[in-house]
Amino acid sequence: METTTIIYSQALMLLAGAVVAAPLFKRLGLGTILGYLAAGILIGPVAQQITEGEEILHVSELGVVFLLFIIGLELKPSRLWQMRRDIFGLGTAQVVITGAVLSFLIAFSGLLEGAGSIVAGFGLALSSTAFAMQILEENNDTNTRYGQRAFSILLLQDLAIVPLLAIIPLMAAQAPEDTTTPLEDFAIAIAAVAALFAAGRYLLNPLFQVIARTGARDVMIAAALLVVMGAATMMQLAGLSMAMGAFLAGVLLAESSYRHELEADIEPFRGILQALFFMAVGLSLELQVVAENLLSIIIAVPVLMLVKSLVLYGLCRATGSRHNDAVRIGLLLPQGGEFGFVLFTAAAAAGVFSQATSSLLVPIVTLSMALTPVAAMLSRRLMHKQDELAEEIEEDFEGAGAGADVLMIGFSRFAQIASQILLAGGRDVTIIDHSAARVRQAATFGFRIYFGDGTRLDVLRAAGIEKAKIVAVCTQKKEVTDKIIDLVHAEYPNARIFARSYDRLHTLELRARGVDYELRETFESGLLFGRKTLEALGVNGDEAIGIMDDIRRRDEARLVLQEAEGITAGRDMLHSRPVRPEPLVKPKREVTQPDDALADLADETLEKAE
């Protein structure tokens, strides 16, 4: 009973630490991984509340197993083929060269020798996918040229953890009771991989088909866990890592029709166990080792980041990247990564090096991850500012000066649909967009599109704004839209502006700015979706259209009121429960003169908008 109480109290502390630390570190821009590490260090080595870090680490390694399974699920062969050059060319070169250089430096400095220096060097060569992707997404750079190349490198690094984990047992000292030779161990491992591939090809899909027919959701979850754990255990018995088995199982199911359901079933287990893993790494950290080697750590962190940045920059330049892109990538991926923790922990458990060495490597990776946002900001100072736009794609407005019926600024999904209507109506449309990737993609489909920043007056003039009959501002970000509208109003007060609105509040702000027409980006699609749903529920088509038109009129009337009285006006026009009286659109109270005046005002507004 006492043991059970201790387990519960420890579980409570770990959950509380995760709940407090992860959001706090996320808010600080440091990421949840460092939050979990910090929570583990505070609970374990600092407060000495949990001292069994090694035991928790063994259980939490299942989080890494599940993570590798999900990575395998995402690696569809078609996707790998499209990005093959950057993934298998640039990515492989980065891991091999960086790993070799760091391994040499570690051995040369005398910190580790032989197998230990190789594992440490290649573990430090891996970057943090979580940190790098977070920065790319925050800056909207995921689809840029440098963002795609950075993602390719990260993807290869995620793949590289599989062979790196697989060779650790081969590097470990042969146990005295082990009577097999390394060659026999290798043959057993190959046979296990072949058996797993055969099972994946001929057993897994039929198994999930049978379970899916039963409709038992809980059995499907149990089957997903069984596949992951079974594949992981098979690889472990063959002398390889559990993570490799899970990864191979994921790859085998990547083309399966059950892929998304499997990912959804595994994700909750992966999330909590992965958080527990990083906390366990913090729990098992030896602070005395860190204190004794503090100077070495302080020197090692900048050396690690400098080596990785220089190798990345050189490889990117050698493979066709411009200076700015190479700088961005070099300073986006100079840190150690979460898989370094996985590799160091596995190496320490296998006896490749000591737990003290692992405790020395963990803070090096942690500090490099914490410095990642600083390195990413430093990249802006090292870029050639005068060539920044030119490095993405040259601004060339040849042919745009003749003018068009519509100058469209921004060409994301909303604008792409709107442009089809205009072009089908025989109207000439000039499009400018600040995403080089989007410009290239649209140009392949024959659109008259130019690369340029719509917030710059010289770009608008070069694109032919003076001759355009309508300026369609279709940018995604609210602040960018407002900036363009203010600029156009200031320089071309007679220009007719049609704008894409972000939400209802933005609609009211745009009307206050005096745009000629605005439309919320999801309004009409939401109306159509609701109408089609009504029809699918058995409502007559004409009646559903009438309801949709009534909602549109009500919405416009509410906007008119909100312009005059504030955002809370017109609440009584919202339907908060089914309207059941006959006829269907019968008003809830007698119509009075003010309501008639309101309806007239809404009609006038609609006519003006048309």
XYZ file of C-alpha atoms in Angstrom, residues 94-404:
311
model
C 24.766 17.254 -43.471
C 24.442 14.335 -41.056
C 27.565 12.539 -42.305
C 29.870 15.574 -42.520
C 28.663 17.243 -39.326
C 28.757 13.950 -37.439
C 32.282 13.194 -38.668
C 33.594 16.662 -37.778
C 32.033 16.635 -34.294
C 33.219 13.068 -33.653
C 36.775 14.096 -34.546
C 36.617 17.168 -32.284
C 35.284 15.110 -29.366
C 37.990 12.462 -29.790
C 40.693 15.107 -30.324
C 39.696 16.924 -27.133
C 39.983 13.679 -25.189
C 36.381 13.726 -23.901
C 35.535 10.347 -25.456
C 37.200 7.727 -27.585
C 36.189 5.250 -30.270
C 32.520 4.297 -30.338
C 31.627 6.857 -27.675
C 32.918 9.792 -29.729
C 31.040 8.541 -32.827
C 27.716 8.226 -30.996
C 28.170 11.620 -29.317
C 29.243 13.326 -32.563
C 26.390 11.988 -34.648
C 23.903 12.585 -31.829
C 24.943 16.242 -31.688
C 24.703 16.450 -35.507
C 20.920 16.019 -35.270
C 18.891 19.235 -34.925
C 15.603 19.907 -33.143
C 12.648 19.391 -35.471
C 10.277 20.833 -32.863
C 12.228 24.075 -32.433
C 13.016 24.638 -36.100
C 9.469 23.959 -37.341
C 8.062 26.225 -34.637
C 10.228 29.121 -35.871
C 9.333 28.443 -39.527
C 5.609 28.378 -38.755
C 5.721 31.532 -36.630
C 7.455 33.404 -39.483
C 5.206 31.857 -42.187
C 8.336 30.489 -43.865
C 7.340 26.831 -44.079
C 6.626 27.025 -47.816
C 9.543 29.255 -48.759
C 12.520 27.867 -50.615
C 14.773 27.876 -47.558
C 11.942 26.504 -45.388
C 11.485 23.514 -47.688
C 15.216 22.771 -47.721
C 15.395 23.062 -43.929
C 12.447 20.686 -43.623
C 14.171 18.187 -45.932
C 17.285 18.220 -43.728
C 15.174 17.744 -40.606
C 13.314 14.868 -42.228
C 16.554 13.051 -43.058
C 17.765 13.637 -39.504
C 14.567 12.046 -38.186
C 15.266 9.082 -40.463
C 18.915 8.945 -39.384
C 17.971 8.187 -35.771
C 16.825 4.734 -36.890
C 20.214 3.427 -38.135
C 22.008 5.302 -35.341
C 19.911 3.511 -32.717
C 20.372 0.255 -34.611
C 24.175 0.344 -34.466
C 24.367 1.079 -30.737
C 23.979 -2.611 -29.782
C 26.758 -3.406 -32.269
C 29.015 -0.801 -30.634
C 28.260 -2.007 -27.113
C 30.665 -4.362 -25.435
C 29.845 -8.028 -26.105
C 28.311 -9.559 -22.975
C 30.307 -12.515 -21.513
C 27.322 -14.871 -21.749
C 26.666 -13.903 -25.381
C 28.021 -16.791 -27.448
C 27.083 -15.360 -30.874
C 29.473 -13.409 -33.047
C 28.704 -9.899 -34.360
C 28.184 -11.411 -37.824
C 25.549 -13.788 -36.464
C 23.864 -10.909 -34.628
C 23.767 -8.969 -37.894
C 22.198 -11.933 -39.736
C 19.545 -12.273 -37.033
C 18.744 -8.555 -37.316
C 18.350 -8.800 -41.118
C 16.065 -11.805 -40.730
C 13.934 -9.933 -38.186
C 13.574 -6.935 -40.510
C 12.581 -9.249 -43.394
C 10.026 -10.992 -41.177
C 8.574 -7.629 -40.142
C 8.238 -6.544 -43.770
C 6.496 -9.812 -44.653
C 4.090 -9.421 -41.724
C 3.389 -5.825 -42.675
C 2.647 -6.725 -46.271
C 0.464 -9.768 -45.723
C -0.959 -9.500 -42.195
C -1.388 -5.912 -40.988
C -3.910 -4.565 -43.510
C -6.114 -7.711 -43.405
C -6.004 -7.507 -39.589
C -7.241 -3.924 -39.541
C -9.900 -4.709 -42.150
C -11.347 -7.448 -39.933
C -11.299 -5.212 -36.845
C -12.818 -2.248 -38.738
C -15.791 -4.403 -39.784
C -16.623 -5.056 -36.131
C -16.967 -1.307 -35.492
C -15.294 -1.707 -32.096
C -13.307 1.495 -31.550
C -11.546 0.247 -28.421
C -10.370 -2.897 -30.214
C -8.874 -0.749 -33.006
C -6.898 1.225 -30.413
C -5.713 -2.014 -28.799
C -4.686 -3.358 -32.227
C -2.710 -0.180 -32.979
C -0.838 -0.494 -29.680
C -0.281 -4.210 -30.339
C 1.258 -3.524 -33.768
C 3.619 -0.859 -32.427
C 4.666 -2.804 -29.341
C 4.895 -6.079 -31.248
C 7.157 -4.645 -33.951
C 9.278 -2.876 -31.329
C 9.658 -6.046 -29.259
C 10.599 -8.096 -32.335
C 13.437 -5.712 -33.141
C 14.600 -5.662 -29.528
C 14.758 -9.472 -29.410
C 16.818 -9.353 -32.614
C 19.349 -7.094 -30.924
C 18.148 -3.850 -32.526
C 16.260 -0.927 -30.991
C 12.554 -0.867 -30.225
C 12.326 2.504 -31.969
C 13.533 0.966 -35.234
C 10.814 -1.678 -35.103
C 8.117 0.922 -34.530
C 9.475 3.079 -37.344
C 9.444 0.190 -39.822
C 5.877 -0.684 -38.798
C 4.848 2.922 -39.477
C 6.489 2.921 -42.921
C 4.716 -0.332 -43.810
C 1.364 1.267 -42.942
C 2.076 4.663 -44.559
C 0.006 3.790 -47.652
C -2.721 2.048 -45.655
C -6.269 3.436 -45.685
C -6.172 3.168 -41.885
C -3.144 5.452 -41.551
C -4.992 8.505 -40.201
C -7.019 6.456 -37.727
C -3.877 4.749 -36.446
C -2.156 8.112 -36.020
C -5.135 9.488 -34.075
C -5.213 6.386 -31.847
C -1.492 6.486 -31.021
C -1.102 10.273 -30.657
C -2.429 10.620 -27.059
C -0.131 7.826 -25.813
C 2.807 9.288 -27.706
C 2.267 12.776 -26.311
C 2.117 11.835 -22.648
C 4.912 9.250 -22.845
C 7.186 11.565 -24.820
C 6.647 14.292 -22.221
C 7.468 11.717 -19.540
C 10.627 10.752 -21.435
C 12.018 14.286 -21.485
C 11.109 14.740 -17.823
C 12.896 11.463 -17.042
C 15.991 12.767 -18.859
C 15.894 15.743 -16.500
C 15.333 13.443 -13.501
C 18.404 11.369 -14.363
C 20.683 14.371 -14.921
C 23.700 14.399 -12.624
C 24.079 18.008 -11.490
C 27.433 17.264 -9.889
C 28.814 16.265 -13.303
C 27.403 19.471 -14.799
C 28.980 21.591 -12.048
C 32.350 19.884 -12.414
C 32.342 20.388 -16.198
C 30.646 23.777 -16.366
C 33.510 25.408 -18.276
C 33.558 22.566 -20.814
C 29.819 22.961 -21.374
C 30.089 26.725 -21.826
C 32.814 26.216 -24.454
C 31.125 23.245 -26.149
C 27.794 24.980 -26.852
C 29.120 27.781 -29.110
C 31.572 25.358 -30.764
C 28.704 22.973 -31.567
C 26.521 25.743 -32.996
C 29.388 27.262 -34.984
C 30.432 23.934 -36.542
C 26.880 23.013 -37.520
C 26.170 26.476 -38.931
C 29.338 26.512 -41.052
C 28.736 23.000 -42.412
C 25.099 23.803 -43.211
C 26.009 27.094 -44.890
C 28.723 25.476 -47.005
C 26.542 22.552 -48.087
C 23.589 24.804 -48.932
C 25.781 27.103 -51.024
C 27.382 24.121 -52.763
C 23.972 22.721 -53.679
C 22.547 25.902 -55.185
C 21.157 27.996 -52.316
C 21.770 31.732 -52.363
C 23.599 33.475 -49.527
C 20.487 34.560 -47.626
C 18.847 31.143 -47.764
C 22.073 29.431 -46.673
C 22.431 31.839 -43.739
C 18.820 31.259 -42.684
C 19.220 27.476 -42.773
C 22.613 27.555 -41.056
C 21.275 29.589 -38.139
C 17.940 27.774 -37.986
C 19.473 24.313 -37.415
C 22.664 24.816 -35.330
C 21.245 23.296 -32.144
C 21.224 19.777 -30.821
C 17.888 17.998 -30.983
C 15.470 15.933 -28.980
C 16.702 12.763 -30.686
C 20.130 13.484 -29.216
C 18.623 12.774 -25.792
C 17.244 9.505 -27.140
C 20.595 8.451 -28.604
C 22.652 9.423 -25.554
C 20.258 7.628 -23.195
C 20.351 4.456 -25.307
C 24.152 4.610 -25.530
C 24.499 5.022 -21.770
C 22.108 2.114 -21.136
C 24.100 -0.087 -23.555
C 27.422 0.838 -21.938
C 28.858 2.697 -24.944
C 29.687 5.496 -22.499
C 28.825 6.286 -18.894
C 25.758 7.953 -17.434
C 28.057 10.808 -16.382
C 28.926 11.403 -20.050
C 25.226 11.440 -20.928
C 24.692 13.993 -18.144
C 27.412 16.119 -19.743
C 25.909 15.937 -23.259
C 22.294 16.663 -22.230
C 22.937 20.238 -20.971
C 24.977 20.972 -24.103
C 21.983 20.063 -26.274
C 19.595 21.874 -23.928
C 21.539 25.152 -23.990
C 21.916 25.020 -27.777
C 18.145 24.558 -28.100
C 17.516 27.502 -25.783
C 19.792 29.683 -27.953
C 17.991 28.736 -31.193
C 15.647 31.783 -31.250
C 18.678 34.053 -30.733
C 20.540 32.381 -33.615
C 17.489 32.703 -35.885
C 17.279 36.439 -35.126
C 21.019 36.814 -35.768
C 20.510 35.531 -39.326
C 18.759 38.782 -40.263
C 21.923 40.746 -39.526
C 24.075 38.499 -41.701
C 21.851 38.572 -44.786
C 22.434 40.901 -47.714
C 19.489 43.231 -47.221
C 19.689 44.777 -50.659
C 19.423 41.315 -52.190
C 16.796 39.912 -49.860
C 13.901 40.136 -52.284
C 16.061 39.341 -55.280
C 17.252 36.137 -53.626
C 13.717 34.915 -53.314
C 12.780 35.844 -56.862
C 13.491 38.908 -58.960
C 10.831 41.601 -59.145
C 9.943 41.858 -62.805
C 6.784 43.735 -63.738
C 7.287 43.695 -67.486
C 3.859 43.796 -69.106
C 2.075 44.829 -65.905
C 2.315 48.555 -66.549
C -0.304 48.346 -69.299
C -2.846 47.921 -66.545
C -5.682 45.461 -66.018
